Short mmCIF file of C-alpha atoms in Angstrom, two decimals:
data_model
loop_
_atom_site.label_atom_id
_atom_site.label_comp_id
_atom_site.label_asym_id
_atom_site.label_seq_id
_atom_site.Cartn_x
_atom_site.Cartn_y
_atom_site.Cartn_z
CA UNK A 1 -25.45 50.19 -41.67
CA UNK A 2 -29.20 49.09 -41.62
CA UNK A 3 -29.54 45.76 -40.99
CA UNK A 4 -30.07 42.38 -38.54
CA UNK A 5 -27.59 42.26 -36.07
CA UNK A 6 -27.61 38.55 -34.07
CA UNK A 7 -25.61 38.28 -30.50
CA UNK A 8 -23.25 35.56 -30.39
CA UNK A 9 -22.01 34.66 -33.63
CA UNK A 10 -20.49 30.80 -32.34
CA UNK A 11 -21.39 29.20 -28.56
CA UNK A 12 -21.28 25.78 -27.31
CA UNK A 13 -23.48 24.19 -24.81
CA UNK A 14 -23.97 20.93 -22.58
CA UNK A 15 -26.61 19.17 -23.12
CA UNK A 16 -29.33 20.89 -20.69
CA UNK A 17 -28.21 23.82 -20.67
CA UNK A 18 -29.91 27.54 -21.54
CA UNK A 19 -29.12 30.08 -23.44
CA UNK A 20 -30.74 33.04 -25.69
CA UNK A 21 -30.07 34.14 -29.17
CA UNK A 22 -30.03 37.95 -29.32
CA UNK A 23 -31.63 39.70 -32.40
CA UNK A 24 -32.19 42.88 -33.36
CA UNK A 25 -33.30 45.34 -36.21
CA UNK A 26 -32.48 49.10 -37.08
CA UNK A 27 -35.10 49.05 -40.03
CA UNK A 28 -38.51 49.58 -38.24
CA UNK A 29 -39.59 46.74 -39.58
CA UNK A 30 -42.97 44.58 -37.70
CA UNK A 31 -42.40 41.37 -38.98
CA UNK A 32 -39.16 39.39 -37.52
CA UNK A 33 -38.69 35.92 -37.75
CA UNK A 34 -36.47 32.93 -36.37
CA UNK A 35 -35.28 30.07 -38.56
CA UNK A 36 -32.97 27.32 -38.30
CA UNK A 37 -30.83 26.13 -40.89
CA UNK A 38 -29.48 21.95 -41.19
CA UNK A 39 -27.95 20.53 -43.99
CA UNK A 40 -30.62 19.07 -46.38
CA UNK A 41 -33.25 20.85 -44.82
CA UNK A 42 -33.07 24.31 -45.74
CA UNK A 43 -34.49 27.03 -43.68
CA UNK A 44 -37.14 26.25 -41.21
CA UNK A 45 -39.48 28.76 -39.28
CA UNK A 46 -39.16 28.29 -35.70
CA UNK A 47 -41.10 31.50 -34.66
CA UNK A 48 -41.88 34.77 -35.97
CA UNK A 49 -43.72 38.02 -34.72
CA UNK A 50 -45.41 39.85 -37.22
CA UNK A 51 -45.52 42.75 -34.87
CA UNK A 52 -44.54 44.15 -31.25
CA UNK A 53 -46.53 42.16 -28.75
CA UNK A 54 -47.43 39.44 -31.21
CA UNK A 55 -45.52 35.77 -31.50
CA UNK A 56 -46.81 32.93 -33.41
CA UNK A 57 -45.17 29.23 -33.84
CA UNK A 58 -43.72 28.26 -36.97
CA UNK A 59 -42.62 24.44 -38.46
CA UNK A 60 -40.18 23.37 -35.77
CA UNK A 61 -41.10 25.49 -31.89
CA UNK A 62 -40.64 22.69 -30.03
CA UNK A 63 -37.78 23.38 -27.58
CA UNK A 64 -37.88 27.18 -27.91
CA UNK A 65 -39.64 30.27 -26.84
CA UNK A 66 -39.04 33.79 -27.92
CA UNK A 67 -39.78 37.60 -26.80
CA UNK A 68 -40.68 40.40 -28.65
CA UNK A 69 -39.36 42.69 -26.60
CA UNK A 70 -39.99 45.61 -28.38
CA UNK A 71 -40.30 46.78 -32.31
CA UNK A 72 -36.57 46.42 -32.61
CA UNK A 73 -35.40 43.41 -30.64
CA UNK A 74 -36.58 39.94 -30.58
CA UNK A 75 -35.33 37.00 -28.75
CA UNK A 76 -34.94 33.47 -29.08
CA UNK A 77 -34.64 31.00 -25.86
CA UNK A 78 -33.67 27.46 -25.44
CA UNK A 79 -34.46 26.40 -22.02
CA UNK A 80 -32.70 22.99 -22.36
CA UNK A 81 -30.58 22.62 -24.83
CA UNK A 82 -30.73 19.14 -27.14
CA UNK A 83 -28.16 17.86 -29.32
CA UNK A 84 -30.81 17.81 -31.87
CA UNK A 85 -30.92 21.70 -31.26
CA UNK A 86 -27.39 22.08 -33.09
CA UNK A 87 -27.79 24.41 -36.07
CA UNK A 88 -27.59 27.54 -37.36
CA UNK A 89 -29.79 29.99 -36.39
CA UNK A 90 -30.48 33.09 -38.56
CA UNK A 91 -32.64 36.03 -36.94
CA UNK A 92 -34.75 38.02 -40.19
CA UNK A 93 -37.22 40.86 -40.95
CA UNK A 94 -39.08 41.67 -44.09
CA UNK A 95 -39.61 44.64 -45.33
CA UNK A 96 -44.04 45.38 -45.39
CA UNK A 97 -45.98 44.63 -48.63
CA UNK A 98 -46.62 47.30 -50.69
CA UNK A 99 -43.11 49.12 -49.82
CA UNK A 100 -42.29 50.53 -53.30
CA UNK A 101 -42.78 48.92 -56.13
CA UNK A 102 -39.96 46.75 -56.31
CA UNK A 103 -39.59 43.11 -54.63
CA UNK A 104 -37.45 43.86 -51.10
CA UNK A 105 -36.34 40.59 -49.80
CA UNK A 106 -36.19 39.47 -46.34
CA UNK A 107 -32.87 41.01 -44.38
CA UNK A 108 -30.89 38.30 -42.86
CA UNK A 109 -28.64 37.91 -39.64
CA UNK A 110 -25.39 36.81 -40.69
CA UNK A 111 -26.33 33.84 -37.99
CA UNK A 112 -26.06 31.82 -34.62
CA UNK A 113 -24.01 28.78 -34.69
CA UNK A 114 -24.63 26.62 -32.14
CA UNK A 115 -22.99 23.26 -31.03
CA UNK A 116 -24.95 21.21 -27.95
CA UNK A 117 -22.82 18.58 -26.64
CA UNK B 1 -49.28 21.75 -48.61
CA UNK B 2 -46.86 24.20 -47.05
CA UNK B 3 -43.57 22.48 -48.27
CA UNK B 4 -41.51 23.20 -51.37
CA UNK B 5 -39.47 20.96 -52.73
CA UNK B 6 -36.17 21.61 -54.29
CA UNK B 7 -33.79 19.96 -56.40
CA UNK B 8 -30.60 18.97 -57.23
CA UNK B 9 -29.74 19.23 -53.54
CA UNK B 10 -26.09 19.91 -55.77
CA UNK B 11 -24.38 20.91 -58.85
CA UNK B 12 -21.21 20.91 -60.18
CA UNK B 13 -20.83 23.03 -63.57
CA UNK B 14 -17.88 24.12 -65.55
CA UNK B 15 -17.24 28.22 -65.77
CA UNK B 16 -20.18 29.43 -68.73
CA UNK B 17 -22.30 26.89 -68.32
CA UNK B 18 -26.02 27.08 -67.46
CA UNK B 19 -26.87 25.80 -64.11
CA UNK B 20 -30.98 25.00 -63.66
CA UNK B 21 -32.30 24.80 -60.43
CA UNK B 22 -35.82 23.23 -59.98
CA UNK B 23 -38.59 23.67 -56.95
CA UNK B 24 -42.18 22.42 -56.84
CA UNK B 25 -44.44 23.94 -54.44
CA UNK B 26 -48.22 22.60 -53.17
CA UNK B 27 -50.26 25.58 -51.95
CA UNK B 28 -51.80 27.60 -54.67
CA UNK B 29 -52.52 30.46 -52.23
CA UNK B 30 -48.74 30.96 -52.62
CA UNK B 31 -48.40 34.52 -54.40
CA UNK B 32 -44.59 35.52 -54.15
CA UNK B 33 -41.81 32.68 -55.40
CA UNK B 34 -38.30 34.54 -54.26
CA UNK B 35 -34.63 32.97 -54.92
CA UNK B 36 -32.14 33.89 -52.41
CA UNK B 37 -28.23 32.97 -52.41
CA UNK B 38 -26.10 32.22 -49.07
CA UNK B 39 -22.14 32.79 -49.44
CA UNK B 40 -20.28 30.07 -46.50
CA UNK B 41 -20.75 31.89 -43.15
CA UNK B 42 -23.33 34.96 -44.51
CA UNK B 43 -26.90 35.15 -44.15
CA UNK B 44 -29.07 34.24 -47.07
CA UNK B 45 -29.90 37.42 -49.68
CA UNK B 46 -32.58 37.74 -52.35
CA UNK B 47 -31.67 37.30 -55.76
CA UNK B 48 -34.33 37.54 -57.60
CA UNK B 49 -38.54 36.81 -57.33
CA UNK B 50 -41.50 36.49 -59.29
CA UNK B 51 -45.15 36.73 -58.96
CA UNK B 52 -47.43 34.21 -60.66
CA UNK B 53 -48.80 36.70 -62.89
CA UNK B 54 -45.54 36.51 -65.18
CA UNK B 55 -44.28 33.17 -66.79
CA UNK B 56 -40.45 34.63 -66.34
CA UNK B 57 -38.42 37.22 -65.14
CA UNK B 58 -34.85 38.25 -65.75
CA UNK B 59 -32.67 40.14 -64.18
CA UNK B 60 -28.69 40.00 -65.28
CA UNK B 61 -27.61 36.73 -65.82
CA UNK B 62 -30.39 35.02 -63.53
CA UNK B 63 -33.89 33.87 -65.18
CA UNK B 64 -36.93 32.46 -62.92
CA UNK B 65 -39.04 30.44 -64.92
CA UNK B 66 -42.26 30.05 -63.89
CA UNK B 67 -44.89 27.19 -63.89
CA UNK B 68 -48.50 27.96 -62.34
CA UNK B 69 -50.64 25.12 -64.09
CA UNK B 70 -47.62 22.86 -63.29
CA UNK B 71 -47.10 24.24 -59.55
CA UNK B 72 -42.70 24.58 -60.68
CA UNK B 73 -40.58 27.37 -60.94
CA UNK B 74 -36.85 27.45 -61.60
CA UNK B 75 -33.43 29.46 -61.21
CA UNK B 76 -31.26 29.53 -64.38
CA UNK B 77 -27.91 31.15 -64.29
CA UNK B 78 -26.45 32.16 -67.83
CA UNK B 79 -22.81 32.67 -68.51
CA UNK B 80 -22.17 30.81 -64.84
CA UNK B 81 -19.14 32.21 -63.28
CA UNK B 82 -16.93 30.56 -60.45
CA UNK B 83 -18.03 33.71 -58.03
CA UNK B 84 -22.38 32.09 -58.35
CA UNK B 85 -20.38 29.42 -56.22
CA UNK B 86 -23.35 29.86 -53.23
CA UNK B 87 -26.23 27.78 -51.89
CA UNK B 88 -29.59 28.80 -53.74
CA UNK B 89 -32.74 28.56 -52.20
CA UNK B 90 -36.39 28.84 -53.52
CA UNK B 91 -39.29 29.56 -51.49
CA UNK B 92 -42.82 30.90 -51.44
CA UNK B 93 -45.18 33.08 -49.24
CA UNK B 94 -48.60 33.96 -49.10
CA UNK B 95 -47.44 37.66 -49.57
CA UNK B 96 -44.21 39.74 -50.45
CA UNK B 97 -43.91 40.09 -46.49
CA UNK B 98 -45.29 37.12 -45.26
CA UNK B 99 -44.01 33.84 -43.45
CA UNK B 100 -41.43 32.23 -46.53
CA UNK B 101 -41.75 28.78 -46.96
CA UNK B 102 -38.16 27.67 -48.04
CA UNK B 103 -36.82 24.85 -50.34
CA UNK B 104 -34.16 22.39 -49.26
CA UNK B 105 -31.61 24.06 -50.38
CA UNK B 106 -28.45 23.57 -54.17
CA UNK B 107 -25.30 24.00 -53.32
CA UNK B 108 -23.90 25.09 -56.57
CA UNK B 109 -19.97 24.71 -57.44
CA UNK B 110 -18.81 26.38 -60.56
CA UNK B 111 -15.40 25.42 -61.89
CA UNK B 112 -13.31 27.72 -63.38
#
């Protein structure tokens, strides 16, 4: 099935520890994004790449740094891991403007949850 | 000028009632006002969006209502049913494909 596939699903960390989030899309998309999702907050942009070679910061990059490795994969990195960086991630890629005439919504990852003790 | 704000962070509603979910955005260079709905443990998927050209859209039992001179916009659910039991947000980009700007977030309980 076309879609966003994230790598893990769950994973605990110390405090200090690193670790990258895996994402990648089957839809030959450009854009692909990386938020993080706390309770009362909604979804905030951490990064995104609006295509393959490009990154750009969103609201919240402290702590993180990503790859666009190529059109189909991009990755998310936490080089130390903070309790403050418990959350749940969700990997996503929108569909260009102007594709059909309908409105096509971003595809999500079903998501990253991660728990730094 | 980037946030939108969104509100009741909850809701409780009894099976065929009409749950209203508000948001209030800033930047009028927003163009593109989706609604997307998150099931426990499943990535959020879009519901339904408007464009500022239109004043409201429907599509089944889910209305946006939409706001320009008062920078607002909200979901409506008719006929609500215990399976719209989901976290709704809002948000707004610059463009259909462009960075989305997302609300805080209704977690919306419907009793049978």
């Amino acid at each position: 099935n076309a879609g966003v596939t994230q790598t893990p699903k769950f994973q605990v960390l110390k405090t200090g520890q690193s670790m990258t989030l895996q994402c990648a899309q089957d839809m030959n998309h450009n854009s692909m994004y990386w938020y993080r999702q706390d309770p009362g907050m909604g979804l905030r942009l951490i990064y995104y790449s609006a295509s393959e070679g490009t990154t750009d910061k969103g609201e919240v990059p402290n702590g993180y740094n990503v790859s666009r490795l190529n059109k189909r994969e991009f990755s998310l990195r936490l080089e130390s891991a903070a309790p403050s960086q418990t959350s749940v991630y969700f990997c996503a890629s929108p569909p260009p403007e102007g594709q059909g005439t309908a409105f096509y919504g971003y595809t999500f990852g079903s998501g990253t949850r991660l728990t730094v003790v | 000028q980037q946030q939108v704000k969104q509100s009741p962070q909850s809701l409780i509603v009894q099976k065929g009632g009409i749950p209203i979910i508000n948001c209030a955005y800033e930047n009028t260079a927003f163009d593109y006002f989706p609604w997307y709905q998150q099931f426990p443990g499943k990535g959020p998927a879009l519901l339904i969006a408007i464009r500022p050209d239109v004043s409201e859209k429907k599509e089944g039992r889910f209305t946006i209502s939409f706001n320009k001179s008062a920078k607002q916009f909200s979901l409506h659910i008719m006929d609500s049913q215990p399976g719209d039991s989901a976290t709704y947000f809002c948000a707004a980009s610059m463009f259909q494909g462009g960075k989305l700007i997302f609300g805080q977030g209704t977690e919306l309980s419907v009793k049978p």
